[in-house]
XYZ file of C-alpha atoms in Angstrom:
360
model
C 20.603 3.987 -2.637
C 18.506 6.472 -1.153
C 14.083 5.812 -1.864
C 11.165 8.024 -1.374
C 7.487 7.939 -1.665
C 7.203 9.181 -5.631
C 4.310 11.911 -5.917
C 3.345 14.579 -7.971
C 6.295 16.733 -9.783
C 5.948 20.166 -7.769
C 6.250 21.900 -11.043
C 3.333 20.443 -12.529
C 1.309 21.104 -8.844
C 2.359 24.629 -8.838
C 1.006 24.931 -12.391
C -2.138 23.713 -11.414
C -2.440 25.984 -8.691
C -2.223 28.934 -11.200
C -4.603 26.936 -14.029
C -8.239 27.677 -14.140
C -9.670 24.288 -14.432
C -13.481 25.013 -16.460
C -16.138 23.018 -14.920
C -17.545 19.861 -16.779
C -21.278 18.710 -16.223
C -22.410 15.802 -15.178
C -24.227 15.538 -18.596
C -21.666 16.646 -20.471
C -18.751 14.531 -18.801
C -21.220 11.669 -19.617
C -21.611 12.901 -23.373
C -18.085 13.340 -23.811
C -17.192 9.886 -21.881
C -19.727 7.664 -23.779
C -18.627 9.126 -27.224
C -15.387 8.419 -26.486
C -15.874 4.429 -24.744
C -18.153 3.754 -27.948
C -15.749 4.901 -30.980
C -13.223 2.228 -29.925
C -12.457 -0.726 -27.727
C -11.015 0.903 -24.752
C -8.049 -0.433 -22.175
C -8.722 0.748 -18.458
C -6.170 2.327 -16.099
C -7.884 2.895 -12.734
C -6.195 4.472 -8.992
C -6.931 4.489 -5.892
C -9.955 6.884 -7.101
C -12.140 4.568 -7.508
C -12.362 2.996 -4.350
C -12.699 5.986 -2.365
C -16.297 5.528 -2.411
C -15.684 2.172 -0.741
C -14.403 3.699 1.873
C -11.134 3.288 0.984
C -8.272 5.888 2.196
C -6.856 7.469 -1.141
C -2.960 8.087 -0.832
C -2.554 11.731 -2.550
C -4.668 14.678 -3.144
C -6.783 16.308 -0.192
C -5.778 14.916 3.467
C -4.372 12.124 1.041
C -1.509 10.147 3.539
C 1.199 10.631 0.755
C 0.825 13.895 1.226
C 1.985 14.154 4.900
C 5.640 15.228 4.127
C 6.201 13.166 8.288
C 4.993 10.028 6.613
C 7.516 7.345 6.556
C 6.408 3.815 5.423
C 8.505 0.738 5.121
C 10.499 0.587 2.286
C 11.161 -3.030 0.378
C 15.182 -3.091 1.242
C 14.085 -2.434 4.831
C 11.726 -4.981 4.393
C 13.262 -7.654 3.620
C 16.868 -6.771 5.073
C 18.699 -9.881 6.666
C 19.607 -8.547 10.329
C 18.076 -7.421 13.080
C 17.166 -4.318 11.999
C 15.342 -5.922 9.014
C 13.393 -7.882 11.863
C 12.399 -5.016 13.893
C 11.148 -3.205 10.409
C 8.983 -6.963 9.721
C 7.186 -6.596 13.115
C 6.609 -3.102 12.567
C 4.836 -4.033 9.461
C 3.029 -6.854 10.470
C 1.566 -5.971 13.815
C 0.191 -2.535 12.171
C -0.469 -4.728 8.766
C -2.870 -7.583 11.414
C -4.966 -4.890 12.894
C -5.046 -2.822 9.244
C -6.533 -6.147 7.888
C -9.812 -6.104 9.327
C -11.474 -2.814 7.787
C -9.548 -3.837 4.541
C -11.554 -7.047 4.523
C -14.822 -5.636 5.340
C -14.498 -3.304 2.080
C -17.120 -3.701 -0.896
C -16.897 -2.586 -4.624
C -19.181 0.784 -5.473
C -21.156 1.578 -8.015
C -17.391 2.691 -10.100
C -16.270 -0.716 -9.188
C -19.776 -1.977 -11.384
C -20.680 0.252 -13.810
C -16.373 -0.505 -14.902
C -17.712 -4.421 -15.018
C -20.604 -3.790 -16.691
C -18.408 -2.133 -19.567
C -16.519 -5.136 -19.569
C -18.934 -7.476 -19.718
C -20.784 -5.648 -23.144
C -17.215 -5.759 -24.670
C -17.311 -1.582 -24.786
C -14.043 -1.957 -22.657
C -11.469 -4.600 -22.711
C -8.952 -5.884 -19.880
C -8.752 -3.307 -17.212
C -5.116 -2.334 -15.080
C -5.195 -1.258 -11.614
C -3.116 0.213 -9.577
C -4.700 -0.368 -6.492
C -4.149 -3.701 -4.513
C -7.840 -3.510 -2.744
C -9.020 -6.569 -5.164
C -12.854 -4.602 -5.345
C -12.903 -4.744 -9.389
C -12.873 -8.183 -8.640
C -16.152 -9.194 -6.285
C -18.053 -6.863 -9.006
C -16.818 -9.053 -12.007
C -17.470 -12.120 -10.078
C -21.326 -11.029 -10.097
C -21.490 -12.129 -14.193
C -17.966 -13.656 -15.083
C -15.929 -17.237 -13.783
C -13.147 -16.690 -11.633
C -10.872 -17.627 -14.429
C -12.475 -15.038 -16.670
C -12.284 -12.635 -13.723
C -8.561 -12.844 -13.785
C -8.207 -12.331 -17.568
C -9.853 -9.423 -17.337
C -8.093 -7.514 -14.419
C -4.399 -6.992 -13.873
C -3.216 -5.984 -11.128
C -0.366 -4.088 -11.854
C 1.005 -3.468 -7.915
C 0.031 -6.710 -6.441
C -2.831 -7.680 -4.429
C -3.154 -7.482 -0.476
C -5.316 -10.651 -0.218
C -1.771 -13.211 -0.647
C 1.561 -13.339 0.806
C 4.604 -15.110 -0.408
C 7.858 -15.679 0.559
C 11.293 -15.039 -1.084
C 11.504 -19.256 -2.173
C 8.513 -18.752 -3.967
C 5.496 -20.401 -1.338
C 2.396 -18.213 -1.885
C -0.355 -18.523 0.685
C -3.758 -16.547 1.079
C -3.897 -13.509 3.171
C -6.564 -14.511 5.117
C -4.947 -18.142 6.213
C -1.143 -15.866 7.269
C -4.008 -13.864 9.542
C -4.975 -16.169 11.291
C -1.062 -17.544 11.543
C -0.400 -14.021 13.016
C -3.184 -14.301 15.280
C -2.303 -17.609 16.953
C 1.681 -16.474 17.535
C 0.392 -13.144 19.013
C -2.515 -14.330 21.244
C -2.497 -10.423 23.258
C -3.187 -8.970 19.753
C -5.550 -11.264 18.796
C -7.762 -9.973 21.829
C -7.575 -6.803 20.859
C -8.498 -7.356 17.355
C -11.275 -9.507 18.536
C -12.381 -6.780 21.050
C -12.416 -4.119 17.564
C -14.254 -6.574 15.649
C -16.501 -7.050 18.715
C -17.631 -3.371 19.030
C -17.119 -2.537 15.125
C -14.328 -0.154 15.833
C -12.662 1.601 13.423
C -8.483 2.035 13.360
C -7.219 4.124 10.881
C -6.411 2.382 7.678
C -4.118 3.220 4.704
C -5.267 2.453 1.327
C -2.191 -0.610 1.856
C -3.850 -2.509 5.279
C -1.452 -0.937 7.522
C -3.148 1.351 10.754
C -1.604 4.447 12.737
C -0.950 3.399 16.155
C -0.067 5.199 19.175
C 3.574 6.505 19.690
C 3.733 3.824 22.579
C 3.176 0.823 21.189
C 5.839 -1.650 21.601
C 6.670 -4.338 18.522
C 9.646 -6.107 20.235
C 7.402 -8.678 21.220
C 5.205 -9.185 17.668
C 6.154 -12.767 16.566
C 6.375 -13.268 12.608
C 5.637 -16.505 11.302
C 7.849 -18.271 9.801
C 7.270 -19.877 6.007
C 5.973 -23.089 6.631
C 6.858 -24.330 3.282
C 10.798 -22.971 4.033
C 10.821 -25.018 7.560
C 9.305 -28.156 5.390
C 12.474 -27.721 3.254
C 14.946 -27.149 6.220
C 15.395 -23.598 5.257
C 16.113 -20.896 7.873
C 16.168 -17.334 5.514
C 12.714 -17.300 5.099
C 11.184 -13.845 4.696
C 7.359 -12.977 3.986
C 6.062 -10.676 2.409
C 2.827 -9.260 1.037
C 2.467 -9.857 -2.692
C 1.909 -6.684 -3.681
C 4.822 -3.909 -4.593
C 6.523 -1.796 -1.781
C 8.215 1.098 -2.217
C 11.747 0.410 -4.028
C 10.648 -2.605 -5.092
C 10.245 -3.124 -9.140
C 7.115 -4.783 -10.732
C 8.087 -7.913 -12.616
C 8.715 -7.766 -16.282
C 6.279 -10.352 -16.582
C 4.094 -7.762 -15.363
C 4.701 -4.953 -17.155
C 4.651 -6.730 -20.655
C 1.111 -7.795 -19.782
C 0.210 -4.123 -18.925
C 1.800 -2.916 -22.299
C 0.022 -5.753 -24.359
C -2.994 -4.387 -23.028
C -2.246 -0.860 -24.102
C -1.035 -1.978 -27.863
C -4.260 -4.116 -28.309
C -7.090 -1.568 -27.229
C -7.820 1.382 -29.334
C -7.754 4.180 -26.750
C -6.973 4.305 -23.414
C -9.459 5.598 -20.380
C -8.085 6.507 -16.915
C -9.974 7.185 -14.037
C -9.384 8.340 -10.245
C -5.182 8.743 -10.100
C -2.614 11.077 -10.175
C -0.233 8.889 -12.298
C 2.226 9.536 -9.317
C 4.004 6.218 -9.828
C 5.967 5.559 -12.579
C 4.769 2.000 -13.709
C 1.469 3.462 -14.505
C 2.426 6.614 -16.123
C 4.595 4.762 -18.989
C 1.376 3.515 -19.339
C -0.222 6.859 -20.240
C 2.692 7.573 -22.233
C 2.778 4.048 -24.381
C -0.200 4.812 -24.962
C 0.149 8.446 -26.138
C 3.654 7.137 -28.076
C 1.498 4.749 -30.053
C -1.393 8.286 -31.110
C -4.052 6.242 -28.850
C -6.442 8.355 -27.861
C -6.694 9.181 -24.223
C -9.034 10.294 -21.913
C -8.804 11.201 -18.329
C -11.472 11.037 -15.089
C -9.931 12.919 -12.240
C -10.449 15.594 -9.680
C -7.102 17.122 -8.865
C -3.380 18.149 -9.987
C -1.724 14.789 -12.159
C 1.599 13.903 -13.222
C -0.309 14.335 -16.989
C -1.214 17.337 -16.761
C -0.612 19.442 -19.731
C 0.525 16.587 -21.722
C -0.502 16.707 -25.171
C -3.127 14.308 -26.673
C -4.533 13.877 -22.774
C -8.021 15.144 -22.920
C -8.995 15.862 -18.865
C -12.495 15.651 -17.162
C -12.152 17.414 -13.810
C -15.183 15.169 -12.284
C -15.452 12.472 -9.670
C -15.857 8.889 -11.070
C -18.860 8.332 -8.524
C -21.442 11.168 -10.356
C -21.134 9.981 -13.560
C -20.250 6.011 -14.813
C -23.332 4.184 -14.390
C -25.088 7.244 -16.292
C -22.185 6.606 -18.944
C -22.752 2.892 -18.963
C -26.345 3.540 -19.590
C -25.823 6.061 -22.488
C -23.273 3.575 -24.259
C -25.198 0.230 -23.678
C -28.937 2.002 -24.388
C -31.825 -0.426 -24.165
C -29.305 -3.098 -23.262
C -28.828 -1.328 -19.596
C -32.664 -2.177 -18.887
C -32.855 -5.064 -20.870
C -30.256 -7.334 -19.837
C -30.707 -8.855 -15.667
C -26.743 -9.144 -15.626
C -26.195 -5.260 -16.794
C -28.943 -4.202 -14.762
C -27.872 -5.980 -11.349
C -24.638 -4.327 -11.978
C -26.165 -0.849 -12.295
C -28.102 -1.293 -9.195
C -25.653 -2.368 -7.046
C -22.209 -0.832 -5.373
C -22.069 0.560 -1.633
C -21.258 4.110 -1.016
C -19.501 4.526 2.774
C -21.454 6.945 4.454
C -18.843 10.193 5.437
C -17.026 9.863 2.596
C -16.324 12.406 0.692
C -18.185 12.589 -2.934
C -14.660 13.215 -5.480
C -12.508 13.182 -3.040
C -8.717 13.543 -5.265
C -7.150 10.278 -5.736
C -4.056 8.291 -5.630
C -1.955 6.234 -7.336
């Protein structure tokens, strides 16, 4: 079975080129958001959008790495393929995937990231999907929630990059199979000590995995094996990051949480992707199915565009939510120490660029 990276229909991208988009208004795309968030409890779909102002590499739109028709990532069946060839695809992965870790892990939410929890935490929105596998909604929540509440109020609908699990089922943190890599590949280790040392900066896709130069030899990368498969005398043992590769499926598990979410909120609000994958655009479409209202924050050509009962603001996410949260929550924005903390907090990278298009 042949894969690829899914991406925009070039219908729909060639009909955007000919569409005249009107401008919105920063006032006015806060007018129209806040009267929509505040006639309904709203679910929350978000890309790889909102983290661009983190700092975070988005996958499509402008210079997006999806984009690159040359790109060629790993696919899951390569992944995970039992042979030698499967190997040499594993070391590819992880010795690009141990030096991609480090600017990953230095990421922080922005003020999206907040002004999203603050909506949470007033009840105007209710459990929020993401796309992205970044975990920032989550640091933001943690200002004002539990970690348990945290998690019932975020799914992650492609997996997260902070845990790694094996095909037996042995799920270990992200940070702890680091520092496994780190120790079987002492050479690399330098030279990831040597980046964090003079603050270097690889380039990163939005995924943890960095470009490196043409010459590069993996032969020599050593993968850890599954410590909880060698416990059990098992010699198969394949790891993997838990979040979903090309090819790969989410679980149904997964996807009935995401559509319980859509069938108990009253609208749905999107913000910063293209829809290009299909597990979120079903989404969209439930939700559209069901006469939900929806309403859509993105700069750039989406696989929704045109589709009836989507009402699109062409506006980055950055200019406008914590004016939005303010509008809908009113004195309760000053007021409250928890809202206000949110609203004043959120880093913006410096270089990047204000509404840049998004991804997933």
């Amino acid at each position: 079975m042949r894969f690829s990276v899914p991406n925009i229909p070039p219908a729909i991208l060639s009909n955007a080129a000919q569409r005249n988009v009107p401008n919105v208004s920063p006032s006015e795309a806060v007018q129209r958001i806040s009267s929509f968030l505040s006639s309904g409890r709203a679910a929350v779909l978000t890309g790889a959008g909102v983290s661009v102002d983190s700092g975070v590499k988005a996958y499509r739109g402008k210079d997006g790495r999806y984009m690159n028709p040359d790109y060629k990532p790993i696919f899951y069946q390569e992944l995970i393929e039992d042979s030698p060839r499967g190997h040499s695809f594993r070391q590819r992965y992880w010795l690009r995937a141990y030096i991609g870790f480090l600017p990953v892990r230095r990421t922080s939410p922005n003020p999206t990231h907040f002004a999203l929890a603050a909506l949470q935490l007033a009840g105007v929105v209710g459990p929020l999907i993401t796309q992205n596998v970044d975990g920032l909604h989550h640091p933001a929540l943690r200002r004002v929630l539990t970690e348990a509440e945290v998690d019932r109020h975020v799914l992650e609908l492609h997996g997260s990059i902070f845990k790694v699990h094996c095909q037996h089922g042995h799920v270990y943190s992200r940070a702890v199979f680091q520092e496994w890599l780190g120790q079987a590949n002492p050479r690399w280790h330098g030279f990831l000590a040597e980046l964090e040392r003079t603050g270097a900066q690889p380039k990163t896709n939005p995924d943890g995995d960095v470009v490196l130069d043409e010459s590069v030899s993996y032969d020599d990368f050593v993968v850890p094996h599954c410590p909880g498969c060698n416990a059990e005398g098992r010699t198969d043992s394949i790891i993997k990051p838990d979040f979903v590769f090309f090819g790969e499926s989410i679980s149904q598990q997964v996807k009935d949480h995401s559509y319980r979410i859509i069938e108990n909120a009253d609208r749905l609000f999107v913000l910063g992707t293209t829809l290009a994958t299909y597990s979120a655009f079903r989404l969209l479409k439930h939700a559209l199915e069901l006469r939900k209202p929806v309403l859509y924050l993105n700069v750039g050509p989406t696989r929704a565009d045109g589709l009836p009962g989507v009402d699109k603001l062409e506006i980055p996410t950055s200019t406008v939510m914590t004016d939005v949260v303010q509008a809908v929550l009113g004195t309760r924005a000053h007021n409250d120490p928890k809202v206000r903390d949110l609203l004043f907090s959120g880093v913006v990278k410096p270089g990047v660029e204000a509404g840049h298009p998004s991804a997933r």
